[in-house]
Coordinates of C-alpha atoms and ligand atoms in Angstrom, one line a residue:
M1 CA 68.5 -33.5 4.8
P2 CA 66.2 -36.2 3.5
Q3 CA 64.6 -35.3 0.3
T4 CA 60.8 -35.3 0.2
S5 CA 59.0 -35.2 -3.1
P6 CA 56.7 -32.2 -3.5
A7 CA 53.0 -32.9 -3.1
P8 CA 51.3 -33.4 -6.5
T9 CA 49.1 -30.6 -7.8
S10 CA 48.1 -31.8 -11.2
Y11 CA 44.8 -33.4 -12.2
S12 CA 44.7 -36.1 -14.9
F13 CA 41.8 -36.5 -17.4
L14 CA 41.1 -38.4 -20.6
G15 CA 42.4 -36.0 -23.3
P16 CA 43.1 -34.3 -25.5
A17 CA 41.4 -30.9 -24.7
G18 CA 37.7 -30.7 -25.5
T19 CA 36.6 -34.1 -24.1
F20 CA 33.6 -34.5 -21.9
T21 CA 36.0 -35.7 -19.2
E22 CA 37.6 -32.2 -19.4
A23 CA 34.2 -30.7 -19.0
A24 CA 33.7 -32.8 -15.9
L25 CA 37.0 -31.7 -14.4
A26 CA 36.0 -28.1 -15.1
Q27 CA 33.3 -28.6 -12.4
V28 CA 35.9 -29.2 -9.7
P29 CA 36.6 -26.0 -7.9
E30 CA 39.9 -27.3 -6.4
A31 CA 41.2 -28.1 -9.9
A32 CA 40.9 -24.5 -11.1
G33 CA 44.2 -22.9 -11.8
K34 CA 46.1 -26.2 -11.4
T35 CA 47.9 -28.2 -14.1
W36 CA 45.6 -30.5 -16.0
R37 CA 47.3 -33.6 -17.5
A38 CA 45.7 -35.1 -20.6
V39 CA 46.1 -38.9 -20.7
N40 CA 45.1 -41.6 -23.2
N41 CA 43.2 -44.0 -21.1
V42 CA 41.8 -44.8 -17.6
G43 CA 44.8 -46.9 -16.7
E44 CA 47.2 -44.1 -17.3
A45 CA 44.9 -41.7 -15.3
L46 CA 44.9 -44.1 -12.3
T47 CA 48.7 -44.8 -12.5
D48 CA 49.2 -41.0 -12.3
V49 CA 47.3 -41.0 -9.0
V50 CA 48.9 -44.1 -7.5
S51 CA 52.4 -42.9 -8.4
G52 CA 51.8 -39.5 -6.9
R53 CA 52.2 -37.7 -10.2
S54 CA 48.7 -36.3 -10.0
V55 CA 46.5 -35.4 -7.0
A56 CA 43.4 -36.9 -8.6
A57 CA 42.0 -38.2 -11.9
M58 CA 38.7 -37.6 -13.5
I59 CA 37.2 -40.8 -15.1
A60 CA 33.9 -41.7 -16.8
I61 CA 32.1 -44.4 -14.9
E62 CA 28.6 -44.7 -16.3
N63 CA 26.5 -43.5 -19.2
S64 CA 22.8 -43.2 -19.1
V65 CA 22.4 -44.9 -22.5
D66 CA 25.3 -47.4 -22.6
G67 CA 25.5 -48.3 -18.9
G68 CA 28.6 -48.8 -16.8
V69 CA 32.0 -48.0 -18.3
T70 CA 33.4 -51.4 -17.9
A71 CA 37.1 -50.3 -18.5
T72 CA 36.7 -48.0 -15.5
Q73 CA 34.9 -50.5 -13.3
D74 CA 37.6 -53.1 -13.9
A75 CA 40.4 -50.7 -13.5
L76 CA 39.1 -49.6 -10.1
A77 CA 38.9 -53.3 -9.1
N78 CA 42.4 -54.0 -10.1
V79 CA 44.3 -50.9 -8.8
P80 CA 44.4 -50.9 -5.0
N81 CA 44.3 -47.9 -2.6
L82 CA 42.1 -45.6 -4.6
R83 CA 39.1 -43.6 -3.4
I84 CA 36.3 -41.9 -5.2
I85 CA 36.1 -38.4 -3.7
G86 CA 33.5 -36.8 -6.0
E87 CA 30.9 -37.3 -8.6
Y88 CA 30.0 -35.1 -11.6
L89 CA 27.4 -35.3 -14.4
V90 CA 27.9 -34.1 -17.9
P91 CA 25.1 -34.0 -20.5
V92 CA 26.5 -35.5 -23.7
S93 CA 25.6 -35.0 -27.3
F94 CA 27.5 -35.9 -30.4
D95 CA 28.3 -34.6 -33.9
L96 CA 29.6 -36.4 -37.0
V97 CA 32.7 -34.6 -38.3
A98 CA 34.9 -35.2 -41.4
R99 CA 37.8 -33.7 -43.4
H100 CA 36.7 -30.7 -45.5
G101 CA 35.1 -31.9 -48.8
T102 CA 33.7 -35.1 -47.4
T103 CA 30.0 -35.6 -47.8
L104 CA 27.8 -38.1 -45.9
A105 CA 27.7 -40.3 -49.0
D106 CA 31.6 -40.6 -48.8
V107 CA 31.5 -42.0 -45.3
H108 CA 32.2 -45.8 -45.0
T109 CA 34.3 -45.9 -41.8
V110 CA 33.8 -44.0 -38.6
N111 CA 36.3 -43.3 -35.8
A112 CA 34.6 -43.2 -32.4
H113 CA 35.2 -43.8 -28.7
P114 CA 33.3 -47.1 -28.0
V115 CA 30.9 -45.4 -25.5
A116 CA 30.1 -42.7 -28.0
Y117 CA 29.6 -45.2 -30.8
A118 CA 27.2 -47.2 -28.7
Q119 CA 25.1 -44.1 -28.2
C120 CA 24.9 -43.2 -31.9
R121 CA 24.3 -46.7 -33.3
A122 CA 20.7 -46.2 -34.5
W123 CA 21.5 -42.9 -36.2
L124 CA 24.6 -44.4 -37.9
D125 CA 22.7 -47.6 -39.0
A126 CA 20.1 -45.4 -40.6
A127 CA 22.4 -42.7 -42.1
V128 CA 25.5 -44.7 -42.9
P129 CA 24.3 -48.3 -43.3
G130 CA 27.1 -50.9 -43.5
H131 CA 29.7 -48.5 -42.0
G132 CA 32.8 -49.8 -40.2
H133 CA 33.9 -48.6 -36.8
I134 CA 37.5 -47.8 -35.7
P135 CA 37.6 -47.4 -31.9
A136 CA 39.4 -44.3 -30.6
S137 CA 40.8 -43.5 -27.1
S138 CA 38.5 -40.5 -26.7
N139 CA 35.9 -38.4 -28.5
V140 CA 38.4 -35.8 -29.3
A141 CA 41.1 -38.3 -30.3
A142 CA 38.6 -39.8 -32.8
A143 CA 38.3 -36.4 -34.6
A144 CA 42.0 -35.7 -34.3
A145 CA 42.9 -39.0 -36.0
L146 CA 41.1 -37.8 -39.2
L147 CA 43.8 -35.2 -39.7
E148 CA 46.6 -37.7 -38.9
N149 CA 45.6 -40.6 -41.2
D150 CA 42.9 -41.5 -43.7
Q151 CA 41.8 -44.8 -42.1
A152 CA 38.4 -43.4 -41.3
D153 CA 36.2 -41.0 -43.3
A154 CA 34.4 -39.4 -40.3
A155 CA 34.4 -39.3 -36.5
I156 CA 32.0 -38.9 -33.7
A157 CA 33.0 -35.9 -31.7
P158 CA 31.7 -33.6 -29.0
P159 CA 30.1 -30.3 -29.9
G160 CA 32.8 -27.6 -29.9
I161 CA 35.3 -29.8 -31.7
L162 CA 35.9 -27.1 -34.3
K163 CA 37.6 -25.0 -31.6
H164 CA 40.3 -27.7 -31.5
H165 CA 40.4 -29.1 -35.1
D166 CA 39.9 -27.8 -38.6
L167 CA 37.1 -30.2 -39.6
A168 CA 33.6 -30.0 -41.2
V169 CA 30.5 -30.9 -39.3
L170 CA 28.4 -33.4 -41.4
A171 CA 25.6 -33.8 -38.8
T172 CA 24.8 -32.5 -35.3
N173 CA 23.0 -34.3 -32.4
I174 CA 23.4 -37.8 -33.8
G175 CA 23.0 -39.4 -30.3
D176 CA 20.1 -41.9 -30.1
N177 CA 18.9 -40.3 -26.8
P178 CA 18.8 -36.5 -26.6
N179 CA 18.9 -36.6 -22.7
A180 CA 22.1 -38.7 -22.5
V181 CA 24.2 -38.0 -19.5
T182 CA 27.6 -39.4 -18.4
R183 CA 28.6 -39.8 -14.8
F184 CA 32.2 -39.1 -13.9
V185 CA 34.1 -39.7 -10.7
L186 CA 37.1 -38.0 -9.3
V187 CA 39.6 -40.6 -7.9
A188 CA 42.4 -39.9 -5.5
S189 CA 44.9 -41.9 -3.4
T190 CA 43.7 -40.8 0.1
S191 CA 42.2 -42.3 3.1
E192 CA 40.5 -39.0 4.1
L193 CA 36.7 -39.3 3.7
P194 CA 34.7 -36.4 2.3
A195 CA 32.4 -35.2 5.1
P196 CA 28.8 -36.6 5.0
T197 CA 26.3 -34.2 3.5
G198 CA 23.0 -36.2 3.8
A199 CA 23.1 -36.5 0.0
D200 CA 25.9 -39.1 -0.4
K201 CA 26.7 -42.2 -2.2
T202 CA 29.0 -45.1 -1.3
S203 CA 30.6 -47.2 -4.0
L204 CA 31.7 -50.8 -3.4
L205 CA 32.9 -53.9 -5.1
V206 CA 31.6 -57.1 -3.6
E207 CA 32.4 -60.7 -4.4
L208 CA 30.0 -63.6 -3.5
P209 CA 31.2 -66.5 -1.5
E210 CA 31.6 -69.8 -3.4
D211 CA 28.6 -70.9 -5.4
H212 CA 25.6 -71.5 -3.2
S213 CA 21.9 -70.9 -3.7
G214 CA 20.7 -67.6 -2.4
A215 CA 24.2 -65.9 -2.2
L216 CA 23.1 -62.9 -4.2
L217 CA 19.9 -62.5 -2.1
E218 CA 22.1 -62.7 1.0
M219 CA 24.3 -59.9 -0.3
L220 CA 21.2 -57.8 -1.0
E221 CA 19.8 -58.5 2.4
Q222 CA 22.8 -56.7 4.0
F223 CA 21.5 -53.5 2.5
A224 CA 17.8 -54.2 2.7
T225 CA 17.8 -55.0 6.4
R226 CA 19.5 -51.7 7.2
G227 CA 17.3 -49.6 5.0
V228 CA 20.0 -48.8 2.5
N229 CA 18.8 -48.2 -1.1
L230 CA 21.0 -49.2 -4.0
S231 CA 21.2 -46.9 -7.1
L232 CA 23.4 -49.2 -9.1
I233 CA 24.3 -52.9 -9.1
Q234 CA 26.1 -54.5 -12.0
S235 CA 28.1 -57.7 -12.3
R236 CA 31.5 -57.8 -13.9
P237 CA 33.5 -61.0 -14.5
I238 CA 36.4 -61.3 -12.0
G239 CA 38.4 -62.7 -15.0
D240 CA 40.1 -65.7 -13.4
E241 CA 37.6 -68.3 -14.6
L242 CA 34.2 -68.5 -16.3
G243 CA 31.2 -67.8 -14.1
R244 CA 32.9 -65.8 -11.3
Y245 CA 31.6 -62.3 -10.9
R246 CA 32.1 -59.3 -8.7
F247 CA 29.3 -56.8 -8.1
V248 CA 29.8 -53.1 -8.7
I249 CA 27.4 -51.4 -6.2
D250 CA 26.4 -47.8 -5.5
A251 CA 24.5 -47.4 -2.3
D252 CA 22.6 -44.4 -1.0
G253 CA 24.4 -42.9 2.0
H254 CA 27.8 -42.4 3.6
I255 CA 30.0 -44.8 5.5
L256 CA 29.7 -42.5 8.5
D257 CA 26.0 -43.1 8.5
E258 CA 25.3 -45.9 11.0
R259 CA 23.0 -47.9 8.7
M260 CA 25.7 -47.9 6.0
A261 CA 28.5 -48.8 8.4
D262 CA 26.3 -51.7 9.7
A263 CA 25.6 -52.9 6.2
L264 CA 29.4 -52.8 5.5
L265 CA 30.0 -55.0 8.6
G266 CA 27.5 -57.4 7.3
L267 CA 29.1 -57.5 3.9
R268 CA 32.5 -58.0 5.4
R269 CA 31.3 -61.0 7.4
F270 CA 29.6 -62.5 4.3
S271 CA 31.8 -61.8 1.3
P272 CA 35.4 -63.0 0.7
N273 CA 36.3 -59.7 -0.8
V274 CA 34.7 -56.3 -0.3
T275 CA 36.4 -53.2 -1.7
F276 CA 35.3 -49.8 -0.3
L277 CA 35.7 -47.4 -3.2
G278 CA 34.5 -44.3 -1.3
S279 CA 31.7 -42.3 0.2
Y280 CA 31.2 -38.9 -1.5
P281 CA 28.5 -36.3 -2.2
R282 CA 26.1 -37.1 -5.0
A283 CA 26.3 -35.0 -8.1
D284 CA 22.5 -34.4 -8.0
K285 CA 22.6 -33.4 -4.3
R286 CA 19.4 -35.4 -3.8
L287 CA 18.9 -35.9 0.0
I288 CA 18.8 -39.6 0.9
E289 CA 15.5 -40.7 2.3
F290 CA 15.1 -43.6 4.8
T291 CA 12.5 -44.6 7.3
D292 CA 12.9 -43.5 10.9
R293 CA 13.8 -46.9 12.2
Y294 CA 17.1 -46.7 10.3
D295 CA 18.1 -43.4 11.8
D296 CA 21.7 -43.2 13.3
G297 CA 20.2 -42.8 16.8
I298 CA 18.4 -46.2 16.6
F299 CA 21.6 -48.1 15.8
I300 CA 23.5 -46.3 18.6
E301 CA 20.7 -47.0 21.1
A302 CA 20.7 -50.7 20.2
R303 CA 24.5 -50.9 20.5
D304 CA 24.4 -49.2 23.9
W305 CA 21.6 -51.5 25.0
L306 CA 23.7 -54.6 24.1
R307 CA 26.8 -53.1 25.9
A308 CA 24.8 -52.5 29.0
L309 CA 23.4 -56.1 28.9
I310 CA 27.0 -57.5 28.9
G311 CA 28.2 -55.1 31.5
Q312 CA 30.1 -52.7 29.2
D313 CA 28.2 -49.5 30.0
P314 CA 28.9 -46.9 27.2
A315 CA 31.4 -44.4 28.6
Ligands
LIG401 O1 35.4 -37.6 -22.2 C1 35.3 -38.0 -23.4 O2 35.0 -37.2 -24.3 C2 35.5 -39.4 -23.8 O3 35.9 -39.7 -24.9 C3 34.9 -40.5 -22.9 C4 33.4 -40.5 -23.1 C5 32.8 -41.2 -24.1 C6 31.5 -41.1 -24.3 C7 30.7 -40.4 -23.5 C8 31.3 -39.7 -22.4 C9 32.6 -39.7 -22.2

């Protein structure tokens, strides 16, 4: 009998326990009661998915204060055959923690995940001027390291860290923006599309054709002429030479919406490299608004009209 490997059931997330990424995974009903695998970085999470070790991975993709999580955007560009199947929002706030006995005046070096550090910079500059920063792989790893070595005097950690580590809280709510939110995506290796809900998002990576004036405008026209609104557009260096960029794009709507499908056809004709990262329900469940002339029926009628003109009556 040929051996078939069992379908994966575990979910990977940036660990250890207590991270915001874990809180995002807790929002996924399908993950309840399954094994959760704590990993050290986005690359490891995606490798788990590609290798079939995990059914899906939860990764941070954007923060309302610090912007796109570039490590995630680049990893999604470089690991093929992945699809985003869900989006989740987690409000984030940060505490400064230290080993017992440390006071704020003793703090010279701070462990922190780079995305957390970027969100607490103003507070740190005021309260701990001249401090050094040691990057950590996650918010919880930053705190855990205080008990493993004495390279740093304090760490930026999520509220609730004391449930996981015997540390002292020096300050709470040190984030520069009290309304900070991080957006996470659940990534799987599947070609199955989540069903359209009317409140969907499509994520794409698009490269521009060789340098020519108006190329960016032409890319944007693919969306504008089909009534598709963009909620995110960010450039990232492709990495092979100076001055070459890909665009990370989130567009309102689902690939099964006619206007989005038509925009994708336009992009495919125009761009040397389009990656479809997925269509999935928006975390905020906000229904997509568009004017009547971009309704599915209008696209279908136009296609049927053309077919009739060339003698290919629709069946
Ligand atoms: O999930 C975590 O806790 C992380 O360390 C990643 C992160 C960093 C900063 C804000 C949100 C998520």
